[in-house]
Protein backbone atom coordinates (compact mmCIF):
# COMPACT_ATOMS: atom_id res chain seq x y z
CA UNK A 1 110.27 114.23 93.52
CA UNK A 2 113.42 115.90 92.19
CA UNK A 3 115.34 112.68 92.33
CA UNK A 4 112.84 110.70 90.54
CA UNK A 5 112.42 114.02 88.15
CA UNK A 6 115.77 113.43 87.31
CA UNK A 7 115.46 109.75 86.30
CA UNK A 8 112.62 110.53 84.18
CA UNK A 9 114.57 113.50 82.20
CA UNK A 10 117.51 111.34 81.49
CA UNK A 11 114.85 108.43 80.34
CA UNK A 12 113.38 111.05 77.93
CA UNK A 13 116.78 112.47 76.78
CA UNK A 14 117.73 108.89 75.91
CA UNK A 15 114.22 107.75 74.41
CA UNK A 16 114.05 111.55 72.85
CA UNK A 17 110.63 111.76 73.59
CA UNK A 18 108.85 114.74 74.71
CA UNK A 19 111.82 116.58 75.67
CA UNK A 20 110.75 120.12 75.48
CA UNK A 21 107.84 118.95 77.86
CA UNK A 22 110.01 117.15 80.31
CA UNK A 23 112.46 119.96 80.31
CA UNK A 24 109.73 122.41 80.89
CA UNK A 25 108.26 120.41 83.89
CA UNK A 26 112.27 120.22 85.01
CA UNK A 27 112.59 124.09 85.26
CA UNK A 28 109.34 124.63 86.98
CA UNK A 29 110.12 121.97 89.52
CA UNK A 30 113.69 123.91 89.91
CA UNK A 31 111.91 127.20 90.37
CA UNK A 32 109.54 125.69 92.75
CA UNK A 33 112.17 124.09 94.82
CA UNK A 34 114.99 126.74 94.78
CA UNK A 35 113.40 128.90 97.87
CA UNK A 36 113.21 126.15 100.16
CA UNK A 37 116.70 124.66 99.34
CA UNK A 38 118.16 128.07 99.40
CA UNK A 39 116.36 129.24 102.69
CA UNK A 40 116.39 126.02 104.53
CA UNK A 41 117.53 122.90 103.22
CA UNK A 42 121.30 123.62 102.31
CA UNK A 43 121.88 125.57 105.87
CA UNK A 44 120.09 122.81 107.81
CA UNK A 45 122.06 120.24 105.94
CA UNK A 46 125.24 121.69 106.49
CA UNK A 47 125.37 120.29 110.10
CA UNK A 48 127.53 117.44 111.56
CA UNK A 49 126.53 113.96 110.17
CA UNK A 50 124.38 115.16 107.33
CA UNK A 51 125.21 114.13 103.67
CA UNK A 52 128.00 111.27 104.25
CA UNK A 53 128.82 108.40 101.71
CA UNK A 54 127.60 105.00 103.65
CA UNK A 55 126.83 102.07 101.16
CA UNK A 56 123.41 100.04 102.16
CA UNK A 57 123.38 101.87 105.36
CA UNK A 58 120.10 100.26 106.27
CA UNK A 59 122.05 96.96 106.32
CA UNK A 60 125.13 98.36 107.17
CA UNK A 61 124.60 100.41 110.42
CA UNK A 62 127.47 102.45 111.61
CA UNK A 63 129.45 101.40 108.44
CA UNK A 64 130.53 98.17 109.98
CA UNK A 65 130.02 95.79 107.27
CA UNK A 66 126.74 94.28 105.69
CA UNK A 67 124.72 92.08 108.20
CA UNK A 68 122.94 90.08 105.31
CA UNK A 69 124.14 89.66 101.70
CA UNK A 70 123.23 92.52 99.87
CA UNK A 71 120.34 90.87 97.46
CA UNK A 72 119.28 88.47 100.24
CA UNK A 73 118.80 91.36 102.84
CA UNK A 74 116.25 92.73 100.38
CA UNK A 75 114.71 89.42 99.38
CA UNK A 76 114.09 89.05 103.04
CA UNK A 77 112.61 92.03 104.31
CA UNK A 78 110.58 93.06 100.88
CA UNK A 79 109.95 89.40 99.95
CA UNK A 80 108.38 88.50 96.62
CA UNK A 81 107.52 91.89 95.24
CA UNK A 82 111.36 92.29 94.99
CA UNK A 83 111.67 88.90 93.40
CA UNK A 84 109.76 90.20 90.76
CA UNK A 85 111.05 93.72 90.59
CA UNK A 86 114.21 91.70 89.49
CA UNK A 87 112.58 89.76 86.87
CA UNK A 88 110.94 92.77 85.70
CA UNK A 89 114.40 94.73 84.87
CA UNK A 90 114.53 92.12 81.98
CA UNK A 91 111.10 92.92 80.54
CA UNK A 92 111.04 95.18 77.49
CA UNK A 93 108.37 97.25 78.61
CA UNK A 94 108.52 101.15 77.74
CA UNK A 95 106.01 102.26 80.31
CA UNK A 96 107.79 100.38 83.41
CA UNK A 97 111.06 101.57 82.35
CA UNK A 98 110.05 104.98 82.29
CA UNK A 99 108.53 104.90 85.97
CA UNK A 100 111.68 102.85 87.10
CA UNK A 101 113.71 105.42 85.63
CA UNK A 102 112.56 107.71 88.37
CA UNK A 103 112.66 104.77 91.04
CA UNK A 104 116.17 103.79 90.03
CA UNK A 105 117.83 107.15 90.98
CA UNK A 106 116.08 107.51 94.23
CA UNK A 107 117.12 103.99 95.24
CA UNK A 108 120.72 104.59 94.08
CA UNK A 109 121.16 108.00 95.98
CA UNK A 110 119.46 106.47 99.10
CA UNK A 111 121.70 103.42 99.03
CA UNK A 112 125.06 105.24 98.79
CA UNK A 113 124.28 108.34 100.87
CA UNK A 114 122.97 109.41 104.47
CA UNK A 115 121.11 112.67 104.57
CA UNK A 116 120.78 112.86 108.64
CA UNK A 117 122.60 111.63 111.43
CA UNK A 118 120.09 109.36 112.70
CA UNK A 119 120.10 106.36 109.98
CA UNK A 120 116.60 105.36 110.22
CA UNK A 121 115.51 108.56 109.27
CA UNK A 122 116.63 107.80 105.82
CA UNK A 123 114.30 105.09 105.17
CA UNK A 124 111.64 107.49 104.00
CA UNK A 125 113.75 107.69 100.75
CA UNK A 126 113.18 104.00 100.28
CA UNK A 127 109.25 104.32 101.02
CA UNK A 128 109.29 106.43 97.82
CA UNK A 129 111.33 104.07 95.92
CA UNK A 130 109.09 101.32 96.68
CA UNK A 131 105.77 103.19 96.13
CA UNK A 132 106.96 103.88 92.57
CA UNK A 133 108.12 100.40 91.91
CA UNK A 134 104.92 99.08 93.64
CA UNK A 135 102.70 100.03 89.94
CA UNK A 136 104.97 98.09 87.43
CA UNK A 137 105.54 94.99 89.90
CA UNK A 138 101.74 94.87 90.24
CA UNK A 139 101.04 94.91 86.22
CA UNK A 140 103.89 92.22 86.27
CA UNK A 141 102.12 90.21 88.37
CA UNK A 142 98.92 90.13 86.23
CA UNK A 143 100.99 89.57 83.11
CA UNK A 144 102.89 86.54 84.82
CA UNK A 145 98.80 85.50 85.70
CA UNK A 146 98.22 85.49 81.83
CA UNK A 147 101.23 83.52 81.09
CA UNK A 148 100.07 80.78 83.17
CA UNK A 149 96.85 80.45 81.83
CA UNK A 150 96.98 76.82 80.82
CA UNK A 151 98.46 75.56 84.25
CA UNK A 152 95.85 73.57 86.39
CA UNK A 153 97.28 75.06 89.74
CA UNK A 154 97.01 78.63 88.25
CA UNK A 155 94.57 79.65 91.05
CA UNK A 156 96.59 77.84 93.59
CA UNK A 157 99.61 79.84 92.97
CA UNK A 158 97.59 83.15 92.73
CA UNK A 159 96.23 82.48 96.38
CA UNK A 160 99.78 81.68 97.56
CA UNK A 161 101.21 84.67 95.94
CA UNK A 162 98.30 86.97 97.42
CA UNK A 163 99.40 85.64 100.71
CA UNK A 164 102.89 86.14 100.42
CA UNK A 165 101.95 89.54 99.15
CA UNK A 166 99.67 90.90 101.97
CA UNK A 167 99.83 88.49 105.01
CA UNK A 168 102.49 90.37 106.91
CA UNK A 169 100.86 93.68 106.11
CA UNK A 170 97.56 92.32 107.15
CA UNK A 171 98.90 91.05 110.47
CA UNK A 172 100.31 94.62 110.96
CA UNK A 173 97.06 96.42 110.40
CA UNK A 174 95.05 93.98 112.46
CA UNK A 175 97.41 94.64 115.30
CA UNK A 176 96.61 98.31 115.22
CA UNK A 177 92.87 97.58 115.32
CA UNK A 178 93.10 95.76 118.72
CA UNK A 179 95.77 98.18 120.11
CA UNK A 180 94.87 100.79 122.60
CA UNK A 181 97.45 103.67 122.82
CA UNK A 182 96.71 107.23 124.75
CA UNK A 183 98.37 109.92 123.78
CA UNK A 184 96.64 112.64 126.01
CA UNK A 185 94.84 112.13 129.32
CA UNK A 186 91.77 114.16 130.21
CA UNK A 187 93.96 116.43 132.33
CA UNK A 188 96.02 116.93 129.52
CA UNK A 189 92.86 117.89 127.49
CA UNK A 190 91.28 120.05 130.17
CA UNK A 191 94.65 122.14 130.44
CA UNK A 192 94.76 122.64 126.75
CA UNK A 193 91.05 123.75 126.63
CA UNK A 194 92.07 126.82 129.44
CA UNK A 195 95.21 127.56 127.22
CA UNK A 196 92.85 127.63 124.15
CA UNK A 197 90.00 129.47 125.80
CA UNK A 198 91.29 131.63 128.37
CA UNK A 199 95.01 132.87 126.89
CA UNK A 200 95.58 135.02 123.96
CA UNK A 201 96.41 133.33 120.33
CA UNK A 202 99.97 134.46 120.30
CA UNK A 203 100.69 133.66 124.41
CA UNK A 204 103.95 131.81 125.02
CA UNK A 205 104.09 129.13 127.80
CA UNK A 206 107.08 127.57 128.98
CA UNK A 207 107.13 123.96 129.24
CA UNK A 208 109.33 120.78 129.01
CA UNK A 209 109.99 119.35 125.49
CA UNK A 210 107.89 116.34 125.30
CA UNK A 211 106.16 115.58 121.79
CA UNK A 212 102.93 114.89 123.41
CA UNK A 213 102.92 118.76 124.56
CA UNK A 214 99.17 119.55 125.36
CA UNK A 215 99.71 123.27 125.22
CA UNK A 216 101.28 122.97 121.49
CA UNK A 217 99.45 119.94 120.20
CA UNK A 218 95.98 120.74 121.50
CA UNK A 219 95.77 124.09 122.40
CA UNK A 220 98.05 125.62 119.34
CA UNK A 221 99.74 127.92 121.42
CA UNK A 222 103.48 128.68 121.18
CA UNK A 223 106.06 126.88 123.46
CA UNK A 224 109.70 127.89 124.24
CA UNK A 225 111.04 124.55 122.73
CA UNK A 226 109.74 121.59 121.16
CA UNK A 227 111.11 118.01 120.86
CA UNK A 228 115.07 118.60 120.56
CA UNK A 229 115.73 114.91 119.82
CA UNK A 230 113.68 115.30 116.64
CA UNK A 231 114.48 118.70 115.68
CA UNK A 232 118.32 117.65 116.40
CA UNK A 233 117.98 115.22 113.35
CA UNK A 234 116.66 117.79 111.45
CA UNK A 235 119.99 120.06 111.90
CA UNK A 236 118.94 122.09 115.21
CA UNK A 237 120.80 121.97 118.36
CA UNK A 238 118.54 122.99 121.23
CA UNK A 239 120.90 122.49 123.94
CA UNK A 240 120.86 126.06 125.11
CA UNK A 241 117.20 126.14 125.21
CA UNK A 242 116.99 123.12 127.54
CA UNK A 243 119.59 124.10 129.64
CA UNK A 244 117.47 127.57 130.31
CA UNK A 245 114.51 125.73 130.78
CA UNK A 246 115.81 123.74 133.48
CA UNK A 247 117.60 126.34 135.24
CA UNK A 248 114.47 128.62 135.59
CA UNK A 249 112.25 125.79 136.72
CA UNK A 250 114.92 124.68 139.52
CA UNK A 251 115.61 128.66 140.53
CA UNK A 252 113.26 130.86 139.28
CA UNK A 253 114.51 133.60 141.45
CA UNK A 254 117.90 133.54 139.98
CA UNK A 255 116.73 132.87 136.51
CA UNK A 256 114.43 135.66 135.96
CA UNK A 257 115.98 136.44 132.44
CA UNK A 258 114.62 133.28 131.02
CA UNK A 259 111.28 134.57 130.83
CA UNK A 260 112.22 137.71 129.40
CA UNK A 261 114.57 135.98 126.52
CA UNK A 262 111.52 134.04 125.48
CA UNK A 263 108.78 136.28 125.75
CA UNK A 264 107.27 133.63 128.14
CA UNK A 265 103.55 134.63 129.31
CA UNK A 266 102.68 131.34 131.08
CA UNK A 267 104.52 128.86 133.09
CA UNK A 268 103.33 125.24 132.81
CA UNK A 269 103.90 122.76 135.74
CA UNK A 270 102.69 119.29 134.73
CA UNK A 271 103.71 115.62 135.20
CA UNK A 272 106.52 115.86 132.62
CA UNK A 273 108.05 119.12 134.44
CA UNK A 274 107.54 117.39 137.72
CA UNK A 275 109.72 114.39 136.53
CA UNK A 276 112.25 116.00 134.40
CA UNK A 277 113.02 119.37 136.13
CA UNK A 278 112.17 119.04 139.75
CA UNK A 279 110.78 122.39 139.98
CA UNK A 280 110.76 124.74 142.89
CA UNK A 281 107.03 124.81 143.51
CA UNK A 282 107.36 126.89 146.51
CA UNK A 283 109.20 129.56 144.69
CA UNK A 284 106.66 129.29 141.58
CA UNK A 285 103.64 129.90 143.96
CA UNK A 286 105.41 132.89 145.91
CA UNK A 287 106.55 134.44 142.64
CA UNK A 288 103.52 133.92 140.26
CA UNK A 289 99.79 134.11 140.09
CA UNK A 290 97.82 130.61 139.64
CA UNK A 291 95.70 131.03 136.64
CA UNK A 292 95.17 127.47 136.07
CA UNK A 293 95.11 124.27 138.70
CA UNK A 294 93.08 120.90 138.19
CA UNK A 295 91.33 119.28 141.12
CA UNK A 296 94.10 116.39 140.81
CA UNK A 297 96.84 118.90 140.89
CA UNK A 298 98.24 117.29 137.88
CA UNK A 299 98.73 120.70 135.96
CA UNK A 300 99.29 124.28 137.61
CA UNK A 301 99.42 127.19 135.18
CA UNK A 302 101.18 130.40 136.35
CA UNK A 303 100.72 133.75 134.56
CA UNK A 304 104.18 135.95 134.29
CA UNK A 305 103.20 139.40 136.02
CA UNK A 306 104.58 141.71 133.25
CA UNK A 307 103.25 139.45 130.76
CA UNK A 308 100.05 140.06 131.69
CA UNK A 309 98.23 142.19 129.26
CA UNK A 310 99.44 139.81 126.29
CA UNK A 311 97.80 137.02 128.22
CA UNK A 312 94.45 136.26 128.82
């Protein structure tokens, strides 16, 4: 929004239209954005791999050269809408130029700068650019429809154009309607219900760091560490957290300080903990009270003794 607003501001200054209104809008936007920028964004983006120059990164992975010709890459991936966008540039339409001025700034910045270590995560800027461009592109398509009013094959052209516009997206949506993904198993739901119903809202659980964690995602309870891969690409290095979690599960007696350091109330052992951490189950059973264990033994939840008052 900030980038698009900058483009609209420049357009208003050049066109000398409603400059006061645009400046007021820009000032309010800056005031609203500054707290987040100062408290979070600037510090987050100061890590390695953030804010680096890489031209046409989406077609130039790792900076090793373009895989396809510049224009051909976008024509191949976006299709007819991109062709119409190129033609639209030559139309003298004030409304379209005003919209595209904001989109253009987003596109230029996204083409030249990588904002995160993971290149693919930068595509969100291109999504916003395309969303802004879609409005004038659609209107331009209808303008062309009116211009070919006398063409006999007008309706054939319209059907073919709609097919090119919507076929790939329709196939993608159709695939999702027949796909079947399971994010949480019945056992996941059951342990989450226990955590939600039988533990205090402020309780902290020691678990592994998978993204589909029922304790955090379904029960809404705190966990020591979330998915480090996602957080790493937002500027957070959680290596120490992972090392501490692994050390405790593999040798609970020698690493009790981990529980105090993270103020842990409950310890969870499920399929992810068993697969990734190889926990010392005998030591856990000997040292901690079992407060939950399902019939299939998919989940065991232990209570930390000195944290019992903060739990159920």
